Amino acid sequence: MNSALRKIGQITLFLLSTLRVCVPALARPGLIARQVYNTGARSLIIIMLCGLFVGMTLGLLGYDLLGRFGSESALGVAAALGLVKVLGPVLTALLFAGRAGTALTSEIGLMRATDQLTAMEVMAVDPMRHIIAPRFLGGVIAMPLLAAIFSVIGLYGAQLVGVTLMGVDTGTFWSQMQDAVGMADINEGLVKSFAFGVACTLLAVYEGYHAERTAEGVGLATTRTVIASSVLVLIINYMLTAAFL
Amino acid sequence: MSEHSPAAAIAEVRGVRYSVGSRVIFDGLDLSVERGSITAMMGPSGTGKTTLLRLLTGQVHPQDGSVQVLGEDVPQLRGAALYALRRRMGMLFQNGALLTDLNVFENVAFPVRENARVPEAVLRRLVLMKLEAVGLRGAAQLMPQELSGGMARRVALARAIVMDPEILIYDEPFVGLDPVSMGIILRLIRHLNDALGITSIVVSHDVQEVLSIADRSYLLAGGRAVASGSSAQLQASTDPAVRQFITGSAEGPMPFHYPAGDYRDALLGAESEL
């Protein structure tokens, strides 16, 4: 219990240190754009592929469940709310932790193991400002964008199954969705994906920065990133879902 | 121990005590580095040579004693003041520590880009001059992964001198190098020291190589500097520790074996007893 509290305290202090250097780091937009590309653009294919199949599954399942109550026409609403409010942000965050989070941890951990971070310090360059802050900001910016793309592709997947395969009317599918899904729902998804972006990226850079300088240490740090991010995403999701009700 | 006037010392360590947990690394370490000299820090593995460099660059702080570098009390420095001191120092890491996502040119340009506002054309000339000095101008576009160990060390050396430091610190510059690369690095250390008028601190346990270029050497053992002097003085020394280190003998005051229990008992005892 004590060690868990100590770790939470250390991560909180690390977050504060990171936030302190985020403002000066904004003066180097090139570094941040590069990290948005590394964490975001490089995760795009896996996010789109998973979004498509999650949407298609949602289309199948939704059609079957709603059909039992004679409400197949509400498939668009069900798919949209499910994707925008929960599945889009949560699954994107889990995929992000597995793809970009592990890449961040191992990259920074190896920089630590090969003295690159120490070399920066000796060259009077703050690694928190040059390495951590751009990666943190890049992840926080990329996550909502990825979640939005996941949801949009997911909707097309649901439409592909519901409308093209199962025969739900196209007009009904999209118009009911337009009527029922409001800005509040989209905001909920945005807030969640932003919170997940902060949590997943923070854990990834923290674990990398504090990884032991050995191959095993970097491997363990990477594993911790995935596990801690996944658990934290599900906990935050529950808390935010309750808060938005 | 010091035969040099304090005014000539560019770095001074006095009565330093430093330990990690229960392990004492330094217990009353005294040494000084004369301005413009090449000073070698030698000693067996685990005697704290790299830790000494970390003390000099303010990466770790002693529990007791003083560390003065370029007139600054290093353990008292924090934040901007510490970074200001480090801008006056350069360091060559054992493995080069090149930034793996930047090519050779950008690695050398990195400290200047981060610490000074220099027009791109001037920076380009500056980097090319430093690369020419280490014989690697033609490798400017290569990535660190494409370099041999010796080349990586030379790029790291170009990076270490790009800010024209007053002190240049070398951490085990000869480890893992073939004789040709080692000879090149040796000549570069001497040449850069004389041509640029900088002070060099070389940590190494390659005795003959480092003695061939050092103006003054320290032998570290047991948490202290047990001997110091010019290369000729050390080679003529009758001190058992110095003799053992210079001749590479297993017998002498510097233990080869890590402290352990009785050998016979360990061989004949239970498998769990090591």
Short mmCIF file of C-alpha atoms in Angstrom, two decimals:
data_model
loop_
_atom_site.label_atom_id
_atom_site.label_comp_id
_atom_site.label_asym_id
_atom_site.label_seq_id
_atom_site.Cartn_x
_atom_site.Cartn_y
_atom_site.Cartn_z
CA MET A 1 0.00 0.00 0.00
CA ASN A 2 2.83 2.34 0.97
CA SER A 3 4.70 1.67 -2.24
CA ALA A 4 1.53 2.22 -4.29
CA LEU A 5 0.95 5.58 -2.60
CA ARG A 6 4.60 6.50 -3.10
CA LYS A 7 4.34 5.65 -6.79
CA ILE A 8 1.17 7.73 -7.18
CA GLY A 9 2.99 10.61 -5.49
CA GLN A 10 6.01 10.21 -7.76
CA ILE A 11 3.83 10.15 -10.88
CA THR A 12 1.96 13.24 -9.68
CA LEU A 13 5.24 15.10 -9.11
CA PHE A 14 6.44 13.93 -12.53
CA LEU A 15 3.20 15.27 -14.07
CA LEU A 16 3.76 18.64 -12.40
CA SER A 17 7.37 18.74 -13.63
CA THR A 18 6.16 17.86 -17.12
CA LEU A 19 3.44 20.53 -17.09
CA ARG A 20 6.01 23.09 -15.91
CA VAL A 21 8.15 22.49 -19.01
CA CYS A 22 5.20 22.15 -21.42
CA VAL A 23 4.86 25.92 -21.85
CA PRO A 24 8.50 26.46 -22.94
CA ALA A 25 8.24 23.29 -25.03
CA LEU A 26 5.40 24.91 -27.00
CA ALA A 27 8.00 27.28 -28.43
CA ARG A 28 9.33 24.29 -30.43
CA PRO A 29 6.20 23.22 -32.38
CA GLY A 30 8.35 21.14 -34.75
CA LEU A 31 9.28 18.74 -31.94
CA ILE A 32 5.62 18.36 -30.93
CA ALA A 33 4.43 17.88 -34.52
CA ARG A 34 7.01 15.12 -34.92
CA GLN A 35 5.64 13.36 -31.85
CA VAL A 36 2.03 13.76 -33.02
CA TYR A 37 3.20 11.99 -36.17
CA ASN A 38 5.07 9.28 -34.24
CA THR A 39 2.30 8.53 -31.76
CA GLY A 40 -0.72 9.48 -33.88
CA ALA A 41 -0.08 8.97 -37.56
CA ARG A 42 1.84 5.77 -37.00
CA SER A 43 -1.09 4.36 -35.01
CA LEU A 44 -3.59 5.29 -37.71
CA ILE A 45 -3.76 2.00 -39.61
CA ILE A 46 -4.34 -0.14 -36.53
CA ILE A 47 -6.91 2.35 -35.17
CA MET A 48 -8.84 2.43 -38.46
CA LEU A 49 -8.75 -1.35 -38.87
CA CYS A 50 -9.94 -1.96 -35.32
CA GLY A 51 -12.56 0.80 -35.61
CA LEU A 52 -13.98 -0.81 -38.73
CA PHE A 53 -14.33 -4.26 -37.16
CA VAL A 54 -15.64 -2.94 -33.84
CA GLY A 55 -18.25 -0.95 -35.78
CA MET A 56 -19.19 -3.99 -37.86
CA THR A 57 -19.54 -6.10 -34.72
CA LEU A 58 -21.64 -3.37 -33.13
CA GLY A 59 -23.81 -3.35 -36.27
CA LEU A 60 -24.38 -7.09 -36.04
CA LEU A 61 -24.97 -7.18 -32.30
CA GLY A 62 -27.12 -4.03 -32.32
CA TYR A 63 -29.26 -5.33 -35.15
CA ASP A 64 -29.83 -8.62 -33.32
CA LEU A 65 -30.62 -7.01 -29.93
CA LEU A 66 -32.76 -4.18 -31.26
CA GLY A 67 -34.54 -6.62 -33.57
CA ARG A 68 -35.88 -8.48 -30.53
CA PHE A 69 -37.80 -5.33 -29.61
CA GLY A 70 -38.66 -4.40 -33.19
CA SER A 71 -36.36 -1.33 -33.03
CA GLU A 72 -33.83 -2.08 -35.78
CA SER A 73 -34.28 1.50 -37.02
CA ALA A 74 -32.49 2.74 -33.86
CA LEU A 75 -29.32 0.91 -34.90
CA GLY A 76 -27.63 4.15 -36.00
CA VAL A 77 -28.30 5.81 -32.64
CA ALA A 78 -27.10 2.80 -30.65
CA ALA A 79 -23.93 2.48 -32.68
CA ALA A 80 -23.18 6.21 -32.54
CA LEU A 81 -23.70 6.56 -28.81
CA GLY A 82 -21.75 3.39 -28.07
CA LEU A 83 -18.85 4.45 -30.24
CA VAL A 84 -18.67 8.16 -29.45
CA LYS A 85 -19.21 7.92 -25.68
CA VAL A 86 -17.41 4.71 -24.74
CA LEU A 87 -15.99 2.34 -27.32
CA GLY A 88 -14.17 4.93 -29.42
CA PRO A 89 -12.22 6.59 -26.57
CA VAL A 90 -11.68 3.41 -24.52
CA LEU A 91 -10.58 1.08 -27.30
CA THR A 92 -8.44 3.79 -28.89
CA ALA A 93 -6.74 4.34 -25.54
CA LEU A 94 -6.09 0.62 -25.10
CA LEU A 95 -4.67 0.36 -28.62
CA PHE A 96 -2.68 3.55 -28.05
CA ALA A 97 -1.18 2.11 -24.87
CA GLY A 98 -0.16 -1.04 -26.73
CA ARG A 99 1.28 0.68 -29.79
CA ALA A 100 2.40 4.23 -29.03
CA GLY A 101 2.74 3.83 -25.24
CA THR A 102 5.14 0.91 -25.48
CA ALA A 103 7.10 2.67 -28.23
CA LEU A 104 7.47 5.77 -26.04
CA THR A 105 8.55 3.80 -22.97
CA SER A 106 11.09 1.68 -24.77
CA GLU A 107 12.48 4.65 -26.71
CA ILE A 108 12.98 6.78 -23.60
CA GLY A 109 14.16 3.77 -21.56
CA LEU A 110 16.81 2.99 -24.16
CA MET A 111 17.85 6.63 -24.24
CA ARG A 112 18.36 6.36 -20.47
CA ALA A 113 20.22 3.04 -20.78
CA THR A 114 22.57 4.39 -23.46
CA ASP A 115 23.35 7.62 -21.55
CA GLN A 116 21.60 9.83 -24.11
CA LEU A 117 19.54 11.55 -21.41
CA THR A 118 22.61 11.99 -19.20
CA ALA A 119 24.53 13.39 -22.17
CA MET A 120 21.76 15.96 -22.67
CA GLU A 121 21.95 16.99 -19.03
CA VAL A 122 25.72 17.39 -19.28
CA MET A 123 25.21 19.47 -22.46
CA ALA A 124 22.97 21.78 -20.39
CA VAL A 125 19.84 20.56 -22.19
CA ASP A 126 16.92 19.64 -19.96
CA PRO A 127 15.62 16.22 -21.10
CA MET A 128 12.30 16.95 -19.46
CA ARG A 129 11.88 19.89 -21.81
CA HIS A 130 13.45 18.39 -24.91
CA ILE A 131 12.31 14.76 -24.68
CA ILE A 132 9.45 14.36 -22.22
CA ALA A 133 7.32 17.47 -22.84
CA PRO A 134 7.07 17.13 -26.66
CA ARG A 135 6.18 13.43 -26.35
CA PHE A 136 3.61 14.15 -23.65
CA LEU A 137 1.99 16.94 -25.67
CA GLY A 138 2.13 14.85 -28.85
CA GLY A 139 0.28 11.98 -27.17
CA VAL A 140 -2.32 14.26 -25.58
CA ILE A 141 -3.02 15.91 -28.95
CA ALA A 142 -3.05 12.65 -30.91
CA MET A 143 -5.42 10.69 -28.67
CA PRO A 144 -8.66 12.70 -29.26
CA LEU A 145 -7.91 12.76 -32.99
CA LEU A 146 -7.41 9.00 -33.06
CA ALA A 147 -10.56 8.42 -31.00
CA ALA A 148 -12.58 10.58 -33.41
CA ILE A 149 -11.21 8.65 -36.40
CA PHE A 150 -11.96 5.35 -34.62
CA SER A 151 -15.58 6.43 -34.03
CA VAL A 152 -16.13 7.67 -37.59
CA ILE A 153 -14.69 4.51 -39.15
CA GLY A 154 -16.70 2.48 -36.62
CA LEU A 155 -19.91 4.18 -37.72
CA TYR A 156 -19.19 3.29 -41.32
CA GLY A 157 -18.55 -0.28 -40.19
CA ALA A 158 -21.91 -0.36 -38.39
CA GLN A 159 -23.59 1.12 -41.45
CA LEU A 160 -21.89 -1.43 -43.70
CA VAL A 161 -23.36 -4.30 -41.70
CA GLY A 162 -26.67 -2.74 -40.61
CA VAL A 163 -27.64 -1.07 -43.87
CA THR A 164 -25.82 -2.98 -46.59
CA LEU A 165 -26.06 -6.49 -45.14
CA MET A 166 -29.08 -6.42 -42.82
CA GLY A 167 -31.25 -4.05 -44.77
CA VAL A 168 -31.83 -1.19 -42.31
CA ASP A 169 -32.95 1.92 -44.20
CA THR A 170 -30.04 4.29 -44.90
CA GLY A 171 -32.07 7.44 -44.26
CA THR A 172 -33.38 6.09 -40.96
CA PHE A 173 -29.90 4.98 -39.88
CA TRP A 174 -28.32 8.41 -40.36
CA SER A 175 -31.28 10.71 -39.58
CA GLN A 176 -32.10 9.07 -36.25
CA MET A 177 -28.44 9.29 -35.35
CA GLN A 178 -28.42 12.99 -36.24
CA ASP A 179 -31.51 13.63 -34.10
CA ALA A 180 -30.42 11.67 -31.03
CA VAL A 181 -26.70 12.34 -30.76
CA GLY A 182 -25.97 15.81 -29.39
CA MET A 183 -22.95 17.90 -28.58
CA ALA A 184 -23.06 16.68 -24.97
CA ASP A 185 -22.40 13.13 -26.17
CA ILE A 186 -19.55 14.25 -28.40
CA ASN A 187 -18.11 16.35 -25.57
CA GLU A 188 -18.18 13.31 -23.29
CA GLY A 189 -16.16 11.37 -25.82
CA LEU A 190 -13.74 14.26 -26.24
CA VAL A 191 -13.23 14.71 -22.50
CA LYS A 192 -12.65 10.99 -22.07
CA SER A 193 -10.17 10.72 -24.90
CA PHE A 194 -8.30 13.78 -23.60
CA ALA A 195 -8.14 12.24 -20.10
CA PHE A 196 -6.99 8.92 -21.55
CA GLY A 197 -4.39 10.76 -23.61
CA VAL A 198 -2.99 12.42 -20.48
CA ALA A 199 -3.04 9.15 -18.49
CA CYS A 200 -1.56 6.84 -21.15
CA THR A 201 1.14 9.25 -22.33
CA LEU A 202 2.10 10.28 -18.81
CA LEU A 203 2.53 6.66 -17.72
CA ALA A 204 4.49 5.84 -20.88
CA VAL A 205 6.99 8.68 -20.50
CA TYR A 206 7.23 8.22 -16.71
CA GLU A 207 8.05 4.53 -17.00
CA GLY A 208 10.58 5.16 -19.76
CA TYR A 209 12.26 7.98 -17.87
CA HIS A 210 12.57 5.87 -14.71
CA ALA A 211 13.41 2.56 -16.37
CA GLU A 212 16.41 0.67 -15.06
CA ARG A 213 19.44 0.94 -17.36
CA THR A 214 19.27 -2.70 -18.46
CA ALA A 215 17.49 -4.65 -21.20
CA GLU A 216 15.36 -6.30 -18.53
CA GLY A 217 14.61 -2.94 -16.94
CA VAL A 218 13.37 -1.47 -20.23
CA GLY A 219 11.28 -4.59 -20.88
CA LEU A 220 9.68 -4.43 -17.44
CA ALA A 221 8.97 -0.72 -17.81
CA THR A 222 7.25 -1.38 -21.14
CA THR A 223 5.11 -4.10 -19.59
CA ARG A 224 4.18 -1.82 -16.68
CA THR A 225 3.13 0.86 -19.16
CA VAL A 226 0.63 -1.41 -20.91
CA ILE A 227 -0.82 -2.88 -17.73
CA ALA A 228 -1.07 0.36 -15.76
CA SER A 229 -2.46 2.30 -18.75
CA SER A 230 -5.12 -0.32 -19.48
CA VAL A 231 -6.32 -0.50 -15.88
CA LEU A 232 -6.25 3.27 -15.47
CA VAL A 233 -8.22 3.81 -18.70
CA LEU A 234 -11.01 1.51 -17.50
CA ILE A 235 -11.12 3.18 -14.06
CA ILE A 236 -11.18 6.69 -15.53
CA ASN A 237 -13.83 5.58 -18.02
CA TYR A 238 -16.12 4.44 -15.23
CA MET A 239 -15.61 7.64 -13.25
CA LEU A 240 -16.21 9.92 -16.22
CA THR A 241 -19.22 7.91 -17.38
CA ALA A 242 -20.74 8.33 -13.90
CA ALA A 243 -19.85 12.03 -13.90
CA PHE A 244 -21.56 12.66 -17.26
CA LEU A 245 -24.81 10.86 -16.36
CA MET B 1 49.15 15.85 -2.08
CA SER B 2 48.76 18.88 -4.27
CA GLU B 3 52.02 20.30 -5.56
CA HIS B 4 50.15 22.92 -7.58
CA SER B 5 49.18 26.38 -6.50
CA PRO B 6 45.44 26.66 -5.88
CA ALA B 7 45.27 29.56 -8.33
CA ALA B 8 46.26 27.26 -11.19
CA ALA B 9 43.65 24.63 -10.31
CA ILE B 10 40.64 24.62 -12.61
CA ALA B 11 38.98 21.81 -10.65
CA GLU B 12 39.53 20.87 -7.04
CA VAL B 13 38.11 18.08 -4.93
CA ARG B 14 38.71 18.31 -1.19
CA GLY B 15 37.77 15.79 1.48
CA VAL B 16 34.96 14.31 -0.57
CA ARG B 17 32.96 11.53 0.98
CA TYR B 18 30.39 9.80 -1.20
CA SER B 19 28.55 6.55 -0.63
CA VAL B 20 25.66 4.71 -2.24
CA GLY B 21 23.69 2.89 0.44
CA SER B 22 26.23 1.14 2.64
CA ARG B 23 28.89 1.10 -0.09
CA VAL B 24 31.51 3.81 0.37
CA ILE B 25 32.81 5.06 -2.99
CA PHE B 26 34.97 7.97 -1.75
CA ASP B 27 36.23 8.52 1.76
CA GLY B 28 38.26 11.70 1.92
CA LEU B 29 39.16 12.12 -1.75
CA ASP B 30 41.53 15.01 -2.53
CA LEU B 31 42.75 15.99 -5.98
CA SER B 32 43.22 19.01 -8.18
CA VAL B 33 43.37 19.57 -11.92
CA GLU B 34 45.72 22.19 -13.31
CA ARG B 35 44.47 24.58 -15.98
CA GLY B 36 45.59 23.60 -19.49
CA SER B 37 46.81 20.15 -18.48
CA ILE B 38 45.80 16.62 -19.32
CA THR B 39 45.04 14.90 -16.02
CA ALA B 40 44.45 11.17 -15.93
CA MET B 41 42.28 9.45 -13.35
CA MET B 42 43.23 5.80 -13.20
CA GLY B 43 42.24 2.92 -11.02
CA PRO B 44 40.76 -0.55 -11.04
CA SER B 45 37.15 -1.10 -12.04
CA GLY B 46 34.69 -0.06 -9.35
CA THR B 47 36.93 2.53 -7.71
CA GLY B 48 34.56 5.36 -8.60
CA LYS B 49 36.28 6.91 -11.61
CA THR B 50 33.02 7.52 -13.46
CA THR B 51 31.41 8.64 -10.20
CA LEU B 52 34.15 11.26 -9.90
CA LEU B 53 33.14 12.62 -13.31
CA ARG B 54 29.52 12.70 -12.18
CA LEU B 55 30.59 14.69 -9.11
CA LEU B 56 32.52 17.15 -11.28
CA THR B 57 29.54 17.67 -13.60
CA GLY B 58 27.04 17.99 -10.75
CA GLN B 59 25.08 14.83 -11.58
CA VAL B 60 25.57 13.57 -8.03
CA HIS B 61 26.46 15.43 -4.85
CA PRO B 62 28.94 14.38 -2.16
CA GLN B 63 27.74 13.74 1.38
CA ASP B 64 30.74 15.71 2.63
CA GLY B 65 33.62 17.76 1.23
CA SER B 66 33.85 20.28 -1.58
CA VAL B 67 33.94 20.06 -5.37
CA GLN B 68 35.09 23.24 -7.08
CA VAL B 69 35.04 23.50 -10.86
CA LEU B 70 35.85 26.71 -12.75
CA GLY B 71 35.52 28.58 -9.48
CA GLU B 72 32.03 27.28 -8.77
CA ASP B 73 31.00 25.19 -5.79
CA VAL B 74 29.34 22.43 -7.85
CA PRO B 75 27.19 20.75 -5.13
CA GLN B 76 25.59 24.11 -4.34
CA LEU B 77 24.53 24.74 -7.95
CA ARG B 78 21.01 24.02 -9.15
CA GLY B 79 18.96 24.69 -12.27
CA ALA B 80 20.15 27.53 -14.49
CA ALA B 81 23.42 28.04 -12.56
CA LEU B 82 24.36 24.37 -12.97
CA TYR B 83 23.51 24.46 -16.67
CA ALA B 84 25.60 27.63 -17.06
CA LEU B 85 28.59 25.77 -15.62
CA ARG B 86 27.98 22.73 -17.82
CA ARG B 87 28.00 24.93 -20.93
CA ARG B 88 31.65 25.60 -20.10
CA MET B 89 32.38 21.88 -19.95
CA GLY B 90 32.34 19.09 -22.52
CA MET B 91 32.12 15.39 -21.86
CA LEU B 92 32.88 12.34 -23.97
CA PHE B 93 30.87 9.36 -22.78
CA GLN B 94 32.19 5.83 -22.74
CA ASN B 95 29.69 4.67 -25.38
CA GLY B 96 29.54 8.00 -27.22
CA ALA B 97 25.90 8.56 -26.14
CA LEU B 98 25.02 9.94 -29.56
CA LEU B 99 21.36 10.81 -30.03
CA THR B 100 20.15 7.93 -32.18
CA ASP B 101 17.39 9.85 -33.97
CA LEU B 102 19.80 12.50 -35.30
CA ASN B 103 22.47 12.13 -37.96
CA VAL B 104 26.13 12.94 -37.32
CA PHE B 105 25.80 16.60 -38.37
CA GLU B 106 22.75 17.18 -36.18
CA ASN B 107 24.36 15.40 -33.23
CA VAL B 108 27.31 17.78 -33.33
CA ALA B 109 25.03 20.77 -33.92
CA PHE B 110 22.69 19.77 -31.07
CA PRO B 111 24.38 21.58 -28.11
CA VAL B 112 24.70 24.78 -30.16
CA ARG B 113 21.09 24.67 -31.37
CA GLU B 114 19.89 24.18 -27.82
CA ASN B 115 22.17 26.61 -26.02
CA ALA B 116 22.92 29.44 -28.43
CA ARG B 117 21.26 31.41 -31.17
CA VAL B 118 23.59 31.02 -34.10
CA PRO B 119 22.69 31.69 -37.75
CA GLU B 120 22.33 28.46 -39.70
CA ALA B 121 25.20 29.31 -42.06
CA VAL B 122 27.57 29.91 -39.13
CA LEU B 123 26.39 26.75 -37.39
CA ARG B 124 27.01 24.73 -40.55
CA ARG B 125 30.60 25.99 -40.81
CA LEU B 126 31.18 25.43 -37.10
CA VAL B 127 29.97 21.83 -37.24
CA LEU B 128 31.95 21.07 -40.38
CA MET B 129 35.10 22.48 -38.75
CA LYS B 130 34.64 20.29 -35.69
CA LEU B 131 33.95 17.23 -37.83
CA GLU B 132 37.04 18.01 -39.91
CA ALA B 133 39.07 18.19 -36.69
CA VAL B 134 38.10 14.60 -35.87
CA GLY B 135 38.40 13.47 -39.50
CA LEU B 136 34.73 12.76 -40.07
CA ARG B 137 33.48 15.63 -42.23
CA GLY B 138 32.61 13.08 -44.90
CA ALA B 139 30.37 11.20 -42.46
CA ALA B 140 28.15 14.19 -41.67
CA GLN B 141 25.03 12.61 -43.15
CA LEU B 142 25.44 9.17 -41.59
CA MET B 143 23.22 7.99 -38.75
CA PRO B 144 24.84 6.81 -35.47
CA GLN B 145 23.84 3.21 -36.27
CA GLU B 146 26.03 3.36 -39.39
CA LEU B 147 29.20 4.28 -37.45
CA SER B 148 31.88 2.01 -36.03
CA GLY B 149 32.73 2.30 -32.31
CA GLY B 150 35.77 4.45 -33.02
CA MET B 151 33.85 6.73 -35.39
CA ALA B 152 31.03 7.15 -32.87
CA ARG B 153 33.60 8.12 -30.23
CA ARG B 154 35.08 10.72 -32.60
CA VAL B 155 31.66 12.18 -33.43
CA ALA B 156 30.97 12.39 -29.70
CA LEU B 157 34.31 14.17 -29.33
CA ALA B 158 33.33 16.68 -32.03
CA ARG B 159 30.07 17.25 -30.19
CA ALA B 160 31.92 17.69 -26.88
CA ILE B 161 34.15 20.46 -28.31
CA VAL B 162 31.55 22.24 -30.44
CA MET B 163 30.76 24.72 -27.65
CA ASP B 164 34.49 25.42 -27.14
CA PRO B 165 34.54 24.16 -23.54
CA GLU B 166 37.14 25.14 -20.99
CA ILE B 167 37.23 21.61 -19.56
CA LEU B 168 36.87 18.43 -21.57
CA ILE B 169 36.11 15.24 -19.69
CA TYR B 170 36.73 11.82 -21.22
CA ASP B 171 35.10 8.75 -19.68
CA GLU B 172 37.04 5.64 -20.73
CA PRO B 173 37.80 6.95 -24.25
CA PHE B 174 39.82 3.88 -25.29
CA VAL B 175 37.47 1.06 -24.28
CA GLY B 176 36.75 -1.38 -27.09
CA LEU B 177 38.81 0.45 -29.72
CA ASP B 178 41.16 -1.20 -32.19
CA PRO B 179 44.81 0.00 -32.09
CA VAL B 180 44.35 2.39 -35.01
CA SER B 181 41.25 4.04 -33.53
CA MET B 182 42.94 4.16 -30.13
CA GLY B 183 45.98 5.90 -31.61
CA ILE B 184 43.75 8.43 -33.38
CA ILE B 185 41.81 9.20 -30.19
CA LEU B 186 45.07 9.54 -28.22
CA ARG B 187 46.47 12.02 -30.72
CA LEU B 188 43.16 13.90 -30.83
CA ILE B 189 43.08 14.32 -27.06
CA ARG B 190 46.61 15.74 -27.03
CA HIS B 191 46.03 17.86 -30.13
CA LEU B 192 42.71 19.31 -28.98
CA ASN B 193 44.13 20.05 -25.56
CA ASP B 194 47.09 21.96 -27.00
CA ALA B 195 45.36 23.58 -29.97
CA LEU B 196 42.25 24.75 -28.14
CA GLY B 197 43.95 25.49 -24.83
CA ILE B 198 41.45 23.45 -22.87
CA THR B 199 41.90 21.35 -19.76
CA SER B 200 41.39 17.62 -20.18
CA ILE B 201 40.40 15.07 -17.55
CA VAL B 202 40.76 11.51 -18.79
CA VAL B 203 39.29 8.61 -16.86
CA SER B 204 40.80 5.35 -17.99
CA HIS B 205 42.38 2.11 -16.91
CA ASP B 206 44.37 1.74 -20.10
CA VAL B 207 47.57 2.56 -18.22
CA GLN B 208 50.22 2.84 -20.93
CA GLU B 209 47.98 4.74 -23.34
CA VAL B 210 46.81 7.31 -20.83
CA LEU B 211 50.28 7.76 -19.29
CA SER B 212 51.64 8.52 -22.75
CA ILE B 213 49.58 11.72 -23.00
CA ALA B 214 48.92 12.75 -19.38
CA ASP B 215 50.73 15.64 -17.74
CA ARG B 216 49.64 14.42 -14.33
CA SER B 217 47.91 11.24 -13.19
CA TYR B 218 46.02 10.13 -10.12
CA LEU B 219 45.61 6.56 -9.03
CA LEU B 220 42.32 5.99 -7.22
CA ALA B 221 41.83 3.05 -4.89
CA GLY B 222 39.94 2.41 -1.66
CA GLY B 223 37.97 5.64 -1.93
CA ARG B 224 41.06 7.88 -2.10
CA ALA B 225 43.78 9.06 -4.45
CA VAL B 226 46.59 6.75 -3.34
CA ALA B 227 49.21 8.20 -5.69
CA SER B 228 49.70 11.10 -8.05
CA GLY B 229 52.40 12.62 -10.20
CA SER B 230 53.74 12.83 -13.71
CA SER B 231 53.84 9.74 -15.92
CA ALA B 232 57.59 9.35 -15.28
CA GLN B 233 57.09 9.66 -11.51
CA LEU B 234 54.35 7.02 -11.48
CA GLN B 235 56.33 4.63 -13.65
CA ALA B 236 59.34 5.02 -11.36
CA SER B 237 57.26 4.67 -8.21
CA THR B 238 58.05 1.90 -5.74
CA ASP B 239 54.64 2.16 -4.08
CA PRO B 240 53.17 -1.39 -4.14
CA ALA B 241 49.71 -0.17 -5.28
CA VAL B 242 51.20 1.83 -8.16
CA ARG B 243 53.50 -1.04 -9.16
CA GLN B 244 50.62 -3.51 -9.10
CA PHE B 245 48.40 -1.28 -11.22
CA ILE B 246 51.06 -0.35 -13.77
CA THR B 247 52.32 -3.91 -14.18
CA GLY B 248 48.82 -5.41 -14.10
CA SER B 249 49.70 -7.90 -11.39
CA ALA B 250 47.00 -9.88 -9.55
CA GLU B 251 49.16 -9.82 -6.40
CA GLY B 252 49.28 -6.63 -4.37
CA PRO B 253 47.30 -4.31 -2.15
CA MET B 254 44.47 -3.96 -4.69
CA PRO B 255 42.30 -7.06 -4.29
CA PHE B 256 41.39 -8.97 -7.45
CA HIS B 257 38.67 -10.98 -5.72
CA TYR B 258 35.39 -9.53 -4.56
CA PRO B 259 35.03 -10.21 -0.80
CA ALA B 260 33.76 -13.77 -0.32
CA GLY B 261 33.70 -16.59 2.22
CA ASP B 262 36.10 -19.51 2.32
CA TYR B 263 36.67 -21.02 -1.15
CA ARG B 264 36.96 -24.61 0.16
CA ASP B 265 33.73 -24.27 2.12
CA ALA B 266 31.94 -22.89 -0.94
CA LEU B 267 33.09 -25.81 -3.13
CA LEU B 268 32.28 -28.50 -0.56
CA GLY B 269 29.20 -26.89 0.95
CA ALA B 270 25.54 -27.14 -0.01
CA GLU B 271 24.45 -25.91 -3.46
CA SER B 272 22.58 -23.01 -1.90
CA GLU B 273 25.78 -21.70 -0.28
CA LEU B 274 27.70 -19.41 -2.61
#
